[in-house]
Tab-separated table of C-alpha atoms in Angstrom:
chain	number	residue	atom	x	y	z
A	103	MET	CA	-39.340	-53.191	213.805
A	104	ILE	CA	-42.708	-52.562	215.512
A	105	THR	CA	-41.515	-49.152	216.645
A	106	TYR	CA	-40.405	-48.364	213.129
A	107	ASN	CA	-43.877	-49.293	211.751
A	108	ILE	CA	-45.598	-47.207	214.431
A	109	ASP	CA	-43.316	-44.235	213.710
A	110	LEU	CA	-43.911	-44.623	209.986
A	111	SER	CA	-47.687	-44.878	210.367
A	112	THR	CA	-47.716	-41.911	212.784
A	113	SER	CA	-45.690	-39.873	210.304
A	114	PHE	CA	-48.015	-40.878	207.477
A	115	ILE	CA	-51.118	-39.926	209.485
A	116	SER	CA	-49.505	-36.617	210.465
A	117	LEU	CA	-48.615	-35.896	206.840
A	118	LEU	CA	-52.132	-36.802	205.736
A	119	GLY	CA	-53.602	-34.489	208.410
A	120	PHE	CA	-51.260	-31.710	207.299
A	121	CYS	CA	-52.334	-32.141	203.658
A	122	ILE	CA	-56.003	-32.054	204.644
A	123	ALA	CA	-55.403	-28.900	206.703
A	124	ILE	CA	-53.612	-27.197	203.779
A	125	THR	CA	-56.461	-28.149	201.431
A	126	GLN	CA	-59.031	-26.779	203.874
A	127	LEU	CA	-57.082	-23.521	204.241
A	128	TYR	CA	-56.892	-23.186	200.464
A	129	ASN	CA	-60.659	-23.732	200.147
A	130	LEU	CA	-61.335	-21.303	202.980
A	131	ASN	CA	-59.172	-18.668	201.294
A	132	LYS	CA	-61.023	-19.211	198.013
A	133	GLN	CA	-64.402	-18.832	199.750
A	134	PHE	CA	-63.197	-15.693	201.490
A	135	LYS	CA	-62.183	-14.130	198.157
A	136	ILE	CA	-65.581	-14.993	196.688
A	137	SER	CA	-67.281	-13.488	199.743
A	138	VAL	CA	-65.279	-10.262	199.429
A	139	GLU	CA	-66.156	-10.000	195.745
A	140	ASN	CA	-69.852	-10.569	196.498
A	141	GLN	CA	-69.726	-7.889	199.169
A	142	ARG	CA	-68.187	-5.453	196.678
A	143	ARG	CA	-70.981	-6.197	194.202
A	144	ASP	CA	-73.612	-5.720	196.899
A	145	SER	CA	-72.026	-2.414	197.897
A	146	LEU	CA	-72.093	-1.293	194.283
A	147	LYS	CA	-75.778	-2.204	194.034
A	148	ILE	CA	-76.489	-0.156	197.154
A	149	VAL	CA	-74.523	2.800	195.798
A	150	LEU	CA	-76.381	2.671	192.494
A	151	GLU	CA	-79.728	2.441	194.297
A	152	ILE	CA	-78.896	5.460	196.464
A	153	GLU	CA	-77.823	7.458	193.416
A	154	SER	CA	-80.955	6.415	191.545
A	155	GLN	CA	-83.185	7.544	194.410
A	156	MET	CA	-81.314	10.817	194.729
A	157	ALA	CA	-81.586	11.467	190.989
A	158	SER	CA	-85.307	10.736	190.799
A	159	ARG	CA	-86.015	12.894	193.831
A	160	LYS	CA	-83.866	15.692	192.413
A	161	VAL	CA	-85.823	15.545	189.150
A	162	GLU	CA	-89.095	15.808	191.061
A	163	PHE	CA	-87.728	18.668	193.165
A	164	ASP	CA	-86.519	20.558	190.074
A	165	LYS	CA	-89.808	19.923	188.292
A	166	ILE	CA	-91.900	21.532	191.007
A	167	ALA	CA	-89.420	24.403	191.388
A	168	ARG	CA	-89.714	25.085	187.646
A	169	GLU	CA	-93.494	24.902	187.858
A	170	ILE	CA	-93.514	27.453	190.676
A	171	LYS	CA	-91.305	29.783	188.617
A	172	GLU	CA	-93.686	29.451	185.666
A	173	TYR	CA	-96.659	30.301	187.861
A	174	ASN	CA	-94.803	33.301	189.254
A	175	LEU	CA	-94.687	34.656	185.693
A	176	ASN	CA	-98.432	34.276	185.453
A	177	LYS	CA	-100.033	36.645	187.945
A	178	ASP	CA	-103.510	35.130	187.496
A	179	ILE	CA	-102.991	32.279	189.906
A	180	SER	CA	-105.315	31.391	192.715
A	181	GLU	CA	-104.143	31.296	196.296
A	182	GLU	CA	-105.332	27.704	196.496
A	183	LYS	CA	-103.057	26.722	193.594
A	184	VAL	CA	-100.137	28.538	195.256
A	185	ASN	CA	-100.719	26.615	198.486
A	186	ILE	CA	-100.847	23.315	196.603
A	187	LEU	CA	-97.597	24.110	194.804
A	188	ILE	CA	-95.875	25.168	198.018
A	189	GLU	CA	-96.987	21.986	199.766
A	190	TYR	CA	-95.791	19.877	196.835
A	191	PHE	CA	-92.488	21.783	196.755
A	192	ASP	CA	-91.923	21.207	200.476
A	193	THR	CA	-92.598	17.484	200.094
A	194	ALA	CA	-90.290	17.150	197.083
A	195	LYS	CA	-87.586	19.113	198.903
A	196	GLU	CA	-87.894	16.933	201.998
A	197	ASN	CA	-87.695	13.739	199.920
A	198	TYR	CA	-84.612	14.999	198.090
A	199	PHE	CA	-82.912	16.138	201.304
A	200	ASN	CA	-83.712	12.799	202.972
A	201	SER	CA	-82.085	10.864	200.133
A	202	ILE	CA	-78.921	12.965	200.389
A	203	ASP	CA	-78.982	12.688	204.182
A	204	ARG	CA	-79.140	8.893	203.825
A	205	LEU	CA	-76.052	8.981	201.609
A	206	CYS	CA	-74.253	11.196	204.127
A	207	TYR	CA	-75.237	8.816	206.938
A	208	CYS	CA	-73.644	5.907	205.049
A	209	ILE	CA	-70.493	7.954	204.487
A	210	ASN	CA	-70.431	9.140	208.095
A	211	LYS	CA	-70.737	5.564	209.408
A	212	ASN	CA	-68.055	4.339	206.954
A	213	TYR	CA	-70.460	2.098	205.047
A	214	LEU	CA	-69.275	3.967	201.961
A	215	ASP	CA	-65.828	5.379	201.306
A	216	ASP	CA	-66.101	9.161	201.263
A	217	ARG	CA	-63.266	9.466	198.724
A	218	ASP	CA	-65.557	7.895	196.130
A	219	TRP	CA	-68.276	10.450	196.794
A	220	LYS	CA	-66.422	13.608	197.766
A	221	VAL	CA	-65.413	14.628	194.244
A	222	GLU	CA	-68.922	14.262	192.896
A	223	TYR	CA	-70.999	15.566	195.805
A	224	ARG	CA	-68.852	18.111	197.634
A	225	ASN	CA	-70.270	21.042	195.683
A	226	VAL	CA	-73.778	19.582	195.751
A	227	LEU	CA	-73.725	19.588	199.558
A	228	LYS	CA	-72.178	23.042	199.707
A	229	ASP	CA	-74.817	24.496	197.365
A	230	LEU	CA	-77.595	22.728	199.233
A	231	VAL	CA	-76.532	24.082	202.624
A	232	THR	CA	-75.875	27.556	201.189
A	233	ASN	CA	-79.104	27.846	199.177
A	234	TYR	CA	-81.348	26.441	201.915
A	235	GLU	CA	-79.754	27.851	205.071
A	236	ASP	CA	-83.053	27.797	206.973
A	237	ASP	CA	-83.229	24.021	206.564
A	238	PHE	CA	-79.746	23.559	208.041
A	239	ASN	CA	-79.966	25.492	211.294
A	240	ALA	CA	-79.066	24.069	214.712
A	241	ALA	CA	-82.273	22.002	214.919
A	242	THR	CA	-81.976	20.517	211.436
A	243	PRO	CA	-83.172	16.967	210.857
A	244	TYR	CA	-80.430	16.715	208.218
A	245	ARG	CA	-77.476	16.506	210.596
A	246	ASN	CA	-75.619	14.024	208.411
A	247	ILE	CA	-75.612	16.434	205.476
A	248	LYS	CA	-74.388	19.205	207.715
A	249	LYS	CA	-71.659	17.041	209.262
A	250	ILE	CA	-70.298	15.675	205.968
A	251	ASN	CA	-70.486	19.107	204.340
A	252	GLU	CA	-68.448	20.668	207.158
A	253	LYS	CA	-65.916	17.834	206.974
A	254	TRP	CA	-65.510	18.076	203.208
A	255	GLN	CA	-65.327	21.868	203.157
A	256	ASP	CA	-62.589	21.807	205.819
A	257	GLU	CA	-60.441	19.394	203.794
């Protein structure tokens, strides 16, 4: 009789422990799903921030390029104004290239899935490298752009 009570109480304690373990696993699984969803949202925020920076820098780059074209139509422009425009153009170009290079770095390091970006930016990278060949020589600071462009053009 004592053995039967001990076996019964041991079985009950084991069953109780098993139920607690199952409950904990269920809660852990639920927390994991929430964590994954939060990570997806954070990734989306990062993607949108990168795109926003790229867009604003592209607008600035295009604005100064247009301004230079307008001044080229007007021959009465001082050399000082030309130098200011060229300096501003170089800065805007560098800022734009840096934002794209940052995106390419994230893709290269698998922080972002390149399939999501390839369709939209494949031609952008190709045009960038083609139109500004001097900026993408062997000593380029924009190695990530060059690397992702070569990868995407080969596919």
